[in-house]
Coordinates of C-alpha atoms (C1' of nucleotides) in Angstrom, one line a residue:
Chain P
X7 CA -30.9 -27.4 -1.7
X8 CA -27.4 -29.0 -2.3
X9 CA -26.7 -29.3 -6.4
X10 CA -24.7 -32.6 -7.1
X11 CA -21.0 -32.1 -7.6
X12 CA -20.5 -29.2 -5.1
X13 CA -16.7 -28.5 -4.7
X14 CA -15.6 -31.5 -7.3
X15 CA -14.2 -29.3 -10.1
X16 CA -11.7 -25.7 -8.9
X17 CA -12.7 -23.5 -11.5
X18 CA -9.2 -22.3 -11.3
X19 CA -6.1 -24.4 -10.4
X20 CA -4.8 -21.4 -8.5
X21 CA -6.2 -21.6 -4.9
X22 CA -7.3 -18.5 -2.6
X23 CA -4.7 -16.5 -0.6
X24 CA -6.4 -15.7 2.0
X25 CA -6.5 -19.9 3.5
X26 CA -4.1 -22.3 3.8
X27 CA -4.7 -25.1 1.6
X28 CA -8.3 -25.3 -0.8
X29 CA -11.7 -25.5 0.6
X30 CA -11.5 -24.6 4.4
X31 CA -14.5 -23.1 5.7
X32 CA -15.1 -20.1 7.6
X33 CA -15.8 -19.6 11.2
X34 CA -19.1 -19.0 10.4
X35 CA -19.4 -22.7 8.1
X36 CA -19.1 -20.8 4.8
X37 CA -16.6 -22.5 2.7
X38 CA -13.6 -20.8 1.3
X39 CA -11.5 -21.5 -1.1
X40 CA -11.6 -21.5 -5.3
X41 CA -15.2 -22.1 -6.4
X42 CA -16.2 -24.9 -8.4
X43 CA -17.8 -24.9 -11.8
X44 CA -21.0 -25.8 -9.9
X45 CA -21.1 -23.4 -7.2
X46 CA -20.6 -20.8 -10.4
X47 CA -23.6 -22.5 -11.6
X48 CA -25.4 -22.5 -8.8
X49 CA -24.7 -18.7 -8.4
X50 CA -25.6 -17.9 -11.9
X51 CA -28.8 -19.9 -11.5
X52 CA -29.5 -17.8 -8.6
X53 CA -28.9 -14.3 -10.0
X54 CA -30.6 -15.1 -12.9
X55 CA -33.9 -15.6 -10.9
X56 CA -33.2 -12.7 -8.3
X57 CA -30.8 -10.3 -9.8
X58 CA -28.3 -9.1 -8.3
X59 CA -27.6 -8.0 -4.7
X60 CA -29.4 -9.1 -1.6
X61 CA -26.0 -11.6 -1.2
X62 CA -26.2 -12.7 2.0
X63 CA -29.5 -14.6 0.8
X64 CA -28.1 -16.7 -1.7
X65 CA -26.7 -19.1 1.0
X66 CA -30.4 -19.0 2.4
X67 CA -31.9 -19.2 -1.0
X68 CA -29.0 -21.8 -3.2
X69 CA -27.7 -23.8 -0.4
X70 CA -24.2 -22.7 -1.8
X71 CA -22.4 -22.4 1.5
X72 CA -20.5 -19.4 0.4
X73 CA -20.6 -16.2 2.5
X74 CA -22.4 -12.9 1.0
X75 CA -19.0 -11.7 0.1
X76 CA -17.2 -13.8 -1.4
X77 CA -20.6 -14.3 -3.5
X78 CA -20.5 -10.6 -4.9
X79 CA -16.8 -11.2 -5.4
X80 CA -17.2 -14.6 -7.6
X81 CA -20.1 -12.2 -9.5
X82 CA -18.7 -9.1 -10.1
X83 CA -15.2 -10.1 -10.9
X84 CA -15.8 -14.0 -13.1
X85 CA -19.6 -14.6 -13.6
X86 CA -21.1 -11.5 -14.7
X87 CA -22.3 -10.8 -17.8
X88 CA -19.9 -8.5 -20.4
X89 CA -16.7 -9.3 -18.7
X90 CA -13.9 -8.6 -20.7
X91 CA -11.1 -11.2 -20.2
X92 CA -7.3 -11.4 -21.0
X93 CA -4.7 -8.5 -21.6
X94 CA -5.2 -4.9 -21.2
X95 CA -5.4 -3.3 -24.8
X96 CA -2.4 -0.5 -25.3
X97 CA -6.1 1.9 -25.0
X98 CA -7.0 0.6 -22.0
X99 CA -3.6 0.5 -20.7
X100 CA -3.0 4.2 -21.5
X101 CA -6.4 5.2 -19.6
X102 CA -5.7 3.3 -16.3
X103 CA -2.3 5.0 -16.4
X104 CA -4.1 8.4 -16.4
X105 CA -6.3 7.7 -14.4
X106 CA -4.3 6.2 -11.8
X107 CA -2.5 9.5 -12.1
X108 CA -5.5 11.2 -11.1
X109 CA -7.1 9.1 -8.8
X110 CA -4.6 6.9 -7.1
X111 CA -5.5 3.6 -6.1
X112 CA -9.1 4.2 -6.8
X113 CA -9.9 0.8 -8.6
X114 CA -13.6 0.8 -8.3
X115 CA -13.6 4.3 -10.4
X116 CA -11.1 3.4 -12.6
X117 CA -13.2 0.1 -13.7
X118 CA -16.4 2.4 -13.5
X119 CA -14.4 4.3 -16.6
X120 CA -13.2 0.6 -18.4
X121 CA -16.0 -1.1 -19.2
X122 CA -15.9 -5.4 -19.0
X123 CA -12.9 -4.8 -16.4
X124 CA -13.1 -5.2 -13.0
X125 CA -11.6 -3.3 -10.0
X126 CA -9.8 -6.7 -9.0
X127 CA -8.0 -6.4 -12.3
X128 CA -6.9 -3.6 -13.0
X129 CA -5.5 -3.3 -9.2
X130 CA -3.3 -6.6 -10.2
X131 CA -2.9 -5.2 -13.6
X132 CA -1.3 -1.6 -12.1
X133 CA 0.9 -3.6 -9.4
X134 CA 2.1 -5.7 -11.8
X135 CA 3.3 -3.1 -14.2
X136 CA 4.2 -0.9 -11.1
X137 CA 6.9 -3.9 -9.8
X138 CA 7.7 -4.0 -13.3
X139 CA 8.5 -0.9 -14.4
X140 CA 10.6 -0.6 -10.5
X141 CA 12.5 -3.1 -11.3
X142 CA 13.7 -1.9 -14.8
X143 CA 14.1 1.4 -13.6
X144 CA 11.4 2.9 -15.9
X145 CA 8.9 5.6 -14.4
X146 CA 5.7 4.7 -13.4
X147 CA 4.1 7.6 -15.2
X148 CA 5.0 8.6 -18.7
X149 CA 6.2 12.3 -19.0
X150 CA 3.1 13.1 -20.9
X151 CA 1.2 12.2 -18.0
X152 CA 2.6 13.5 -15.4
X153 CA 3.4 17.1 -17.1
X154 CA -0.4 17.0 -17.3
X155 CA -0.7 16.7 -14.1
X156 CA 1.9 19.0 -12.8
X157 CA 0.0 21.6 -14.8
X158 CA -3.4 20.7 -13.2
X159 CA -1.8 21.3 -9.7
X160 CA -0.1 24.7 -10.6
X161 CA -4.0 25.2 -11.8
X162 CA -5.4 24.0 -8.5
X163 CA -2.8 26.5 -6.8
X164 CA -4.0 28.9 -8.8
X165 CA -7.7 28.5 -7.8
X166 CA -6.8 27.9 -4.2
X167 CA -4.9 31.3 -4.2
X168 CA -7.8 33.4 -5.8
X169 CA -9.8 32.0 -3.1
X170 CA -7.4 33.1 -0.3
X171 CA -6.9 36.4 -1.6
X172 CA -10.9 36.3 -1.0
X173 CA -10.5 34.8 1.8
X174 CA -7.7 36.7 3.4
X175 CA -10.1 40.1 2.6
X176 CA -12.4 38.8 4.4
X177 CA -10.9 37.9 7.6
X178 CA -10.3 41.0 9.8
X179 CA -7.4 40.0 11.6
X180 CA -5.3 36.8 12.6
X181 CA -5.1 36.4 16.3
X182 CA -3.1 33.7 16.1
X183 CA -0.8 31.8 13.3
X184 CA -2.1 28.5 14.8
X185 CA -6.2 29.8 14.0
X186 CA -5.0 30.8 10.4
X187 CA -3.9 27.7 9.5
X188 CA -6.0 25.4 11.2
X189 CA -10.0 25.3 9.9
X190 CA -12.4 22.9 10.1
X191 CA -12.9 20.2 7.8
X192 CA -16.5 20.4 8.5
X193 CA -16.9 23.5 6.4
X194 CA -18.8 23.6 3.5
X195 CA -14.7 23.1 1.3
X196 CA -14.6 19.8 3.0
X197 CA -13.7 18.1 -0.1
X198 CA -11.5 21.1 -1.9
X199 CA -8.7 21.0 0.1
X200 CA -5.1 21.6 -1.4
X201 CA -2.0 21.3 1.4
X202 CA 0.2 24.2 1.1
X203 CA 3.1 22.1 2.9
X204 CA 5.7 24.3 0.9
X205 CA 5.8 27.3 2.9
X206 CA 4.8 25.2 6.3
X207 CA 8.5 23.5 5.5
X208 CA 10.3 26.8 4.8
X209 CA 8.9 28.4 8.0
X210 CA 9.7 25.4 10.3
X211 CA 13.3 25.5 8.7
X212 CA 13.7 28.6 8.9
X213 CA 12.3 28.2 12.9
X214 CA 14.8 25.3 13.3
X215 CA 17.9 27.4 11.5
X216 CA 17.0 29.7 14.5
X217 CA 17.1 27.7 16.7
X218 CA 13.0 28.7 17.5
X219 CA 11.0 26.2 18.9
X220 CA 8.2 24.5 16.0
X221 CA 5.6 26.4 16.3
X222 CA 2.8 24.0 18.5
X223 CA -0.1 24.4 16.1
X224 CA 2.4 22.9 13.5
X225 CA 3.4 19.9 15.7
X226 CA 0.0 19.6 16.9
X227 CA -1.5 19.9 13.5
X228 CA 1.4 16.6 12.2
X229 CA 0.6 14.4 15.0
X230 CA -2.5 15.0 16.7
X231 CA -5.8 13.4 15.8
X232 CA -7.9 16.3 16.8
X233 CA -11.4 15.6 15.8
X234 CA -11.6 19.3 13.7
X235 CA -9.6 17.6 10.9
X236 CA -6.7 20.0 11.1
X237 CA -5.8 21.0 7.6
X238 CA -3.4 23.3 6.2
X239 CA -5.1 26.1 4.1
X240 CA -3.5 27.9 0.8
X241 CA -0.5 30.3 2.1
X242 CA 1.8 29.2 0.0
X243 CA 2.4 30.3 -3.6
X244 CA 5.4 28.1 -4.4
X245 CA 5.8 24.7 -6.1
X246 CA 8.5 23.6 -6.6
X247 CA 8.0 20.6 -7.5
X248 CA 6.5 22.1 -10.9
X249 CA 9.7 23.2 -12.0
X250 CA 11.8 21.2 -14.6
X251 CA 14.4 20.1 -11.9
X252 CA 11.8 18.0 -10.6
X253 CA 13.1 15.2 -9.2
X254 CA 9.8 12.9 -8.9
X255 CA 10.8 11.7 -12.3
X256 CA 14.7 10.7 -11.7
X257 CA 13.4 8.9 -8.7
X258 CA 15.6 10.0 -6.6
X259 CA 13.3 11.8 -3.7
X260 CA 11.5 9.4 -2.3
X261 CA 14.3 6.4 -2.1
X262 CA 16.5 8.8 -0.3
X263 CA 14.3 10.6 1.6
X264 CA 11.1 8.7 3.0
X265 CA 7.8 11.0 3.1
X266 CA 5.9 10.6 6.0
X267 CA 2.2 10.3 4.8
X268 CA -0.7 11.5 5.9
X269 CA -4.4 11.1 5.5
X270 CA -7.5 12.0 6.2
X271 CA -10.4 10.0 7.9
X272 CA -13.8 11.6 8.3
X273 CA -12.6 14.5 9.3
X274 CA -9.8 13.1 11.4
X275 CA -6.5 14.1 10.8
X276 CA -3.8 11.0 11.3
X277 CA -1.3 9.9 10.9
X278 CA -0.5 7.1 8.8
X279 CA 3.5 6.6 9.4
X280 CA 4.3 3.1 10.0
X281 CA 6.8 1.0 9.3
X282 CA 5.0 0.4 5.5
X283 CA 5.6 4.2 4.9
X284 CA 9.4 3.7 5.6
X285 CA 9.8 0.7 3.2
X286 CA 7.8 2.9 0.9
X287 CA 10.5 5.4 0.9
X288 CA 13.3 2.8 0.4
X289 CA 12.0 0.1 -1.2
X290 CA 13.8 -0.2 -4.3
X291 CA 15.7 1.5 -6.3
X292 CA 15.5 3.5 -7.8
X293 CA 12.1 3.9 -7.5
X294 CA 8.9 5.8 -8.5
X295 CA 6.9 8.6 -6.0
X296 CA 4.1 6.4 -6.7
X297 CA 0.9 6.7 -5.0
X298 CA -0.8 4.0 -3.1
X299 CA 2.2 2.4 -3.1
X300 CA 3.1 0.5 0.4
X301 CA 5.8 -2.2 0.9
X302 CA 4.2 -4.9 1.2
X303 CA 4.2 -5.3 4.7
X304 CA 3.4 -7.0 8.2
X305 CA -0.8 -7.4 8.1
X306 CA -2.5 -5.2 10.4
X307 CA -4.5 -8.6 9.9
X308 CA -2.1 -10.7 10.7
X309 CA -1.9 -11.8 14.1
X310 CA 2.0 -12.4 14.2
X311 CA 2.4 -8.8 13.2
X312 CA 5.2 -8.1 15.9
X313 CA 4.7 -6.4 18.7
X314 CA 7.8 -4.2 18.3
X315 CA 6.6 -2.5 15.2
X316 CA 8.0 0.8 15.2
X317 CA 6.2 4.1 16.4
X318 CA 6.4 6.8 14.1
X319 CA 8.3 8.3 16.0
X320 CA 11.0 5.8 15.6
X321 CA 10.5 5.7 12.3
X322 CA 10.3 9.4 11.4
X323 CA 12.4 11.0 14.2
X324 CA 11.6 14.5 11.9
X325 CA 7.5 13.8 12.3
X326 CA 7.0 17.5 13.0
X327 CA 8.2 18.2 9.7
X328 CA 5.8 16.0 8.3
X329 CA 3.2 17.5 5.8
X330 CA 0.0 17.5 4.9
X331 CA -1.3 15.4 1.7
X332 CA -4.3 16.3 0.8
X333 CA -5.2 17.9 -2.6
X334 CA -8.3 18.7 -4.7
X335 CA -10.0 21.0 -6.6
X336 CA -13.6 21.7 -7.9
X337 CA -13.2 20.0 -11.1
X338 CA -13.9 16.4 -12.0
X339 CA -9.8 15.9 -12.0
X340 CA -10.2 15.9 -8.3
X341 CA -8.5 13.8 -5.6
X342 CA -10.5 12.4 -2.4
X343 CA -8.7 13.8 0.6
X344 CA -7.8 10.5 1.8
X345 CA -5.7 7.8 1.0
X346 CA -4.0 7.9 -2.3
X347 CA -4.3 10.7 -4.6
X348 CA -2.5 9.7 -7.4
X349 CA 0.1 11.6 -8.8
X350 CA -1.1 15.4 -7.9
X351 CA -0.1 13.3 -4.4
X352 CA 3.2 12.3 -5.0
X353 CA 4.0 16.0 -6.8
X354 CA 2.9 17.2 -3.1
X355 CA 4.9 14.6 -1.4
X356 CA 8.0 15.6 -3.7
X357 CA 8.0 19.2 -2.8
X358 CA 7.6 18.1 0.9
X359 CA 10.6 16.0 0.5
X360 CA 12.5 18.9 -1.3
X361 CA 12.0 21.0 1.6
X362 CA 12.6 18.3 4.2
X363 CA 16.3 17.7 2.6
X364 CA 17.2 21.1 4.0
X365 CA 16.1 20.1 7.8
X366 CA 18.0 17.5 8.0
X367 CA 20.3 19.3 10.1
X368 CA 17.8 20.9 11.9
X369 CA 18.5 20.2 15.5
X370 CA 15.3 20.7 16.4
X371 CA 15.3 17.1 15.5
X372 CA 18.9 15.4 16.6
X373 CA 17.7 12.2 16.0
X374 CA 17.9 12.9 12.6
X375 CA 21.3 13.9 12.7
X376 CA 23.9 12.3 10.8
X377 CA 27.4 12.7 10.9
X378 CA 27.6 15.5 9.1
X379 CA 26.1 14.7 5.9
X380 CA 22.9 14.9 4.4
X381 CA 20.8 11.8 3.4
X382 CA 22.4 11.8 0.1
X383 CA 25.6 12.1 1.1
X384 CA 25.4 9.0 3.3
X385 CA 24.5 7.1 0.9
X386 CA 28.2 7.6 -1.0
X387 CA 29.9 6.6 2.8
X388 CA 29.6 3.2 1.7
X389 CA 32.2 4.0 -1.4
X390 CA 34.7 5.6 0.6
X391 CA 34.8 2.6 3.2
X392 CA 34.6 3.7 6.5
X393 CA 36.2 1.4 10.0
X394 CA 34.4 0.4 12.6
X395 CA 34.3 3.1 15.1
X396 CA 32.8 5.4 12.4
X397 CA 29.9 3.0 13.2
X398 CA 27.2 4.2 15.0
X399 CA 25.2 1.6 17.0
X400 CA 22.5 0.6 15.2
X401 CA 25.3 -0.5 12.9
X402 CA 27.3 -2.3 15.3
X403 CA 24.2 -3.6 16.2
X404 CA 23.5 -5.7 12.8
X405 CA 27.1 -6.6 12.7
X406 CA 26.2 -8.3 16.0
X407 CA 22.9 -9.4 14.4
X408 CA 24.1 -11.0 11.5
X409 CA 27.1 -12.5 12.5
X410 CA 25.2 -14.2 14.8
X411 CA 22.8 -15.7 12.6
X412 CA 22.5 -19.5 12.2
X413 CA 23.4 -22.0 9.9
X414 CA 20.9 -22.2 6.5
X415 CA 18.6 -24.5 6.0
X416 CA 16.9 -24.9 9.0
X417 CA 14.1 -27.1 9.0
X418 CA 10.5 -25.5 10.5
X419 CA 9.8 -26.7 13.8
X420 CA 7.9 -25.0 16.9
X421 CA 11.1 -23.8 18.2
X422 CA 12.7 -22.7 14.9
X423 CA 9.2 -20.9 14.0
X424 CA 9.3 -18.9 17.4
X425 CA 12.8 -18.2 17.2
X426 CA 12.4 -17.0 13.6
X427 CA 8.9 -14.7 15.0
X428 CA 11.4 -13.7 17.7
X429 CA 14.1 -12.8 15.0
X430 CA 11.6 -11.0 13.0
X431 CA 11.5 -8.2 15.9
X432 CA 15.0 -7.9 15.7
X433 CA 15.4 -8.0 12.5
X434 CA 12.2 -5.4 11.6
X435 CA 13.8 -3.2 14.7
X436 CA 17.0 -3.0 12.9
X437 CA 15.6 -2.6 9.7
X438 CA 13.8 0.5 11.0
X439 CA 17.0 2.3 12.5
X440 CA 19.7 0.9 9.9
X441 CA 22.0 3.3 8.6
X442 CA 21.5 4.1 4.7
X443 CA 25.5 3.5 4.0
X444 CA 25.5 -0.5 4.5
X445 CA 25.0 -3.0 1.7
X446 CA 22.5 -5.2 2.9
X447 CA 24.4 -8.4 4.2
X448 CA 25.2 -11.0 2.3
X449 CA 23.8 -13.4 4.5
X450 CA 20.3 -11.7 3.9
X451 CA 20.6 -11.9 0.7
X452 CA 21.8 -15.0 0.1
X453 CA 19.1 -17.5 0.0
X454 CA 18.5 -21.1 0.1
X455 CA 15.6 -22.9 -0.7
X456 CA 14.5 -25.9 1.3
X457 CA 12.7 -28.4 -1.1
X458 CA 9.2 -29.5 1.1
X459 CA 9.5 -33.0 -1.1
X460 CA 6.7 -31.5 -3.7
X461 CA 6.1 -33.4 -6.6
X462 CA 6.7 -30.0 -9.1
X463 CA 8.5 -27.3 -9.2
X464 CA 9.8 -27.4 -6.0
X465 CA 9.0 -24.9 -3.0
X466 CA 7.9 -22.0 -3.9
X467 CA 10.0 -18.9 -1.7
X468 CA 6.6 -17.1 -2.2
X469 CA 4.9 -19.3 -0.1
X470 CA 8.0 -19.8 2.2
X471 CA 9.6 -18.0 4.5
X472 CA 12.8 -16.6 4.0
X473 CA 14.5 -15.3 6.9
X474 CA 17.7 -14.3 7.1
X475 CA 18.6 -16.9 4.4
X476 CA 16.5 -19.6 6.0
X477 CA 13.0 -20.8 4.8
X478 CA 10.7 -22.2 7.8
X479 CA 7.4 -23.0 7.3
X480 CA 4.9 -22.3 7.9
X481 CA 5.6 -18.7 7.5
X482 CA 5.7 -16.2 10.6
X483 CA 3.5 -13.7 8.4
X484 CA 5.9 -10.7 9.7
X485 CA 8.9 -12.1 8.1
X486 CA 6.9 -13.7 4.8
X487 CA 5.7 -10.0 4.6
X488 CA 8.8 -8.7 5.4
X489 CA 10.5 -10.7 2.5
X490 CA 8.1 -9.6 0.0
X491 CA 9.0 -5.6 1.5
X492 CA 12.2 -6.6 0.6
X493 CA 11.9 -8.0 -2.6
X494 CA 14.3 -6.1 -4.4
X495 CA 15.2 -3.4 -1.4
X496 CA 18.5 -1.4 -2.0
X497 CA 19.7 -1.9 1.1
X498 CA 21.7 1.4 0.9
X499 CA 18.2 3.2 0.5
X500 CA 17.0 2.2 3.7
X501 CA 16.9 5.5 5.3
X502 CA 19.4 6.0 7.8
X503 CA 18.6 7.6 11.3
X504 CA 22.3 6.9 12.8
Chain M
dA16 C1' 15.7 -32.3 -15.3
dA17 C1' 15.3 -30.3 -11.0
dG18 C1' 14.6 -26.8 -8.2
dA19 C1' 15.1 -21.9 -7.2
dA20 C1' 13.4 -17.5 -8.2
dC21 C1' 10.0 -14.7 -9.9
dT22 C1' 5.1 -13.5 -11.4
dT23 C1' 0.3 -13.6 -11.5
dC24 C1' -4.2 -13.2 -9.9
dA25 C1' -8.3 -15.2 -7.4
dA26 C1' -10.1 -14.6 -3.2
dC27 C1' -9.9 -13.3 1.4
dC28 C1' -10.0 -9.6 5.2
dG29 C1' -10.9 -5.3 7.6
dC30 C1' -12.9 -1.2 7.2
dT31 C1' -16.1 2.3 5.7
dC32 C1' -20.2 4.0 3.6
dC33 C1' -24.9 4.0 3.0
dC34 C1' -29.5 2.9 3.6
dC35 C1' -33.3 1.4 6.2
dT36 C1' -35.8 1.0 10.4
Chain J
dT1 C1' -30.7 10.1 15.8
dA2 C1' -28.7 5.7 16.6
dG3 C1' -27.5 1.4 15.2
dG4 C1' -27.8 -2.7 12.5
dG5 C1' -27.0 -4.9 8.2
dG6 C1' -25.7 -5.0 3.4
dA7 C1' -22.6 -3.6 -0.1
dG8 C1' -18.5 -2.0 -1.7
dC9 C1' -13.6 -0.7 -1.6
dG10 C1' -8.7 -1.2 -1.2
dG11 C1' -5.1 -3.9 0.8
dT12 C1' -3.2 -8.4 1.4
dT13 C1' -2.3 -13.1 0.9
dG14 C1' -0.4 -17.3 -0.9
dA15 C1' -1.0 -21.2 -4.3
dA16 C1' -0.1 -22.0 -8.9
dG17 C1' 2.1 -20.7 -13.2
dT18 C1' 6.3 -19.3 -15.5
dT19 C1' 11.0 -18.3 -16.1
dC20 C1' 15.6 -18.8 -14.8
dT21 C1' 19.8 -21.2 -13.3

DNA sequence: AAGAACTTCAACCGCTCCCCT
DNA sequence: TAGGGGAGCGGTTGAAGTTCT
């Protein structure tokens, strides 16, 4: 059964991101696209006579060629009942701020905890403010909040180190440093599990100031995906991070420094560096520890996603330093051990980062080495001027890069679209080993818009391409991705690894 | 007024979890 | 116990709206 009037009227004017142009259908015949006020109808009618779930039938039952999905989605987010619509109350607002503080990017649980709003929402609604308050230089989290939070992870350590002192009672003897801090995630703490990165960083400084060897168990433990879920248990007592001289709040860590993350997958420890987790470290400045957060980046869905995508190594030349991220604790403020945390995360990832700032010399490492300075240091080269044989190569390298770059304003064609795919390796490849101390080139950021003879409002550089001051359409997603990573980058916060 | 720049948000995708057989 | 399918989650996309120049 087909209703009459099936995909006349866009409920909304704003079409789907996921498709190119309104109403294309799925591999699988469903259509995509905005719905129509009859397709809502037809969805409503259906619900109303079945209920919810079962969504895969309503194609079979309404003849509403719409997948299962995206059926839910239009539900759950538009049709259903006791939807609250339109801005965030100043209430509401101050509760999704909390609770993204303790959760993280947990949208489903935050709108479980806000009734009438949907997870869809108040995801937008948190990236929207989280850009926002970037841009102006405000902190994601109000003091209030995150004090409260700094306390709940000094109480978490707390807890953690009463049970170790249990614990360590128990346990006869270590054989081994590597079987003392490696357990199984398959024990019955599965879910309490509270990284104790602090005295991991001091002891693999102190191993580098030595000139010792990192331990194994510690490199293993960073880069191994060893099916035991490797996990760091409570040994250390210190957080610095607690203290007043925080610097999670002056934004300054993070933006100099980028924090490798970690997470945990079903009892799988990975590794989750990538090229997202460096722009997450540099984005903007100055910028906000915030959790969840990831530059906007090339689409592990997105087929163009180059091929020269950095490995972590590359990226994070000082990966056995890397920490652990996982906290949580027995009582409801707890974080999953996976993914985003929220902010008891990004007080972890700040005293990681803390720590890290000392290795940087460590030579253990000499990728990492600079010429001298310290990551913050590097950052003021740029002041004092510095000639070109002070440049490393990855610098000469983007002098090469950019001088060479074409004239603006180059119109999309095959061969304009492959050279710019072509140019997004290059350009991604730099942008992972570019020294912190350069402004980012003029030519980048100068832009020009190429009008695509639209009847309003011109092109929008959203859904353009802009590389390297060029638009070319349609987008190679790497470099539309790539723009969006860059949005308001500091270029002299793109960590430096020269 | 035109178009560039920026913002918003609906809807998609891949992945994971969970339940049922 | 395995695996298939449905449901849900979080991340991402990109067209449309809005503001700026």
């Amino acid at each position: 059964m087909v209703l009459p009037g099936l995909g006349q009227t866009p409920i909304s004017m704003k079409s789907n991101g996921a498709g190119v142009g309104s109403h294309r259908m799925s591999t699988h015949g469903f259509k995509k696209g905005p719905w129509t006020t009859a397709e809502d109808a037809i969805l409503m009618e259906y619900v109303k006579k079945h209920g919810e779930g079962n969504w895969n039938a309503v194609q079979k039952n309404s003849g509403l060629m719409r997948c299962g999905k995206s059926c839910r989605l239009r539900w759950a987010n538009h049709l259903r009942p006791n939807l609250k619509k339109g801005f965030f109350s100043p209430e509401e607002e101050k509760i999704i701020i909390e609770l993204h503080a303790k959760l993280g990017n947990k949208w489903a649980r935050m709108a479980a905890q806000l009734p009438g709003r949907t997870d869809n929402e108040i995801k937008n609604y948190w990236n929207t403010r989280m850009k926002r308050h970037q841009r102006a230089g405000l902190p994601i989290y109000p003091h209030q909040v995150r004090d409260e939070v700094a306390g709940l992870v000094l109480q978490q350590q707390q807890e953690e180190q009463q049970i170790q002192q249990y614990e360590g009672r128990k346990r006869s003897s270590s054989s081994s440093l590597s079987s003392n801090f490696l357990y199984s995630s398959q024990g019955k703490n599965e879910h309490d599990y509270i990284s104790y990165f602090s005295l991991l960083d001091s002891m693999i400084s102190s191993s580098a100031r030595q000139n010792k060897a990192i331990p194994s168990f510690y490199s293993n433990l960073c880069t191994s995906s060893s099916n035991n879920g490797g996990l760091v248990p409570p040994l250390s007592h210190s957080f610095p991070f607690v203290s007043s001289s925080s610097n999670l709040y002056n934004q300054n860590i993070t933006s100099q420094l980028p924090a490798p993350s970690f997470h945990f997958n079903s009892g799988t420890f990975e590794q989750t560096l990538s090229f997202s987790s460096l722009l997450m470290g540099a984005q903007t400045e100055p910028i906000d520890f915030v959790p969840g957060l990831k530059a906007e980046l090339p689409s592990s869905q997105t087929p163009q996603q180059p091929t020269s995508t950095p490995s972590p190594t590359s990226l994070y030349p000082s990966i056995g330093s890397a920490c652990v991220v996982a906290v949580s604790s027995n009582t409801n403020n707890y974080c999953e051990p996976k993914g985003s945390s929220g902010l008891l995360d990004a007080l972890l990832v700040e005293s990681s980062s803390l720590s890290r700032n000392e290795r940087q010399e460590c030579e253990e490492f000499p990728q990492v080495i600079d010429k001298g300075e310290d990551v913050m240091d590097s950052v003021n080269v740029e002041e004092e001027g510095e000639d070109d044989d002070n440049k490393c190569a990855v610098e000469k390298q983007w002098d090469h890069f950019s001088s060479s770059q074409p004239s603006k304003g180059v119109k999309s064609s095959d061969e304009s679209i492959e050279r710019m795919n072509s140019m997004d390796e290059d350009l991604l490849s730099l942008l992972n080993n570019f020294p912190s101390s350069t402004p980012l080139p003029e030519w980048y950021t100068k832009t020009t818009r190429m009008s695509n003879g639209s009847s309003s409002g011109g092109m929008r550089d959203g859904n353009m391409v802009l590389y390297a001051g060029q638009n070319v359409s349609p987008a190679p997603a790497a470099t539309a991705n790539l723009n969006r990573a860059l949005g308001s980058c500091c270029w002299k916060n793109m960590p430096g690894i020269c």
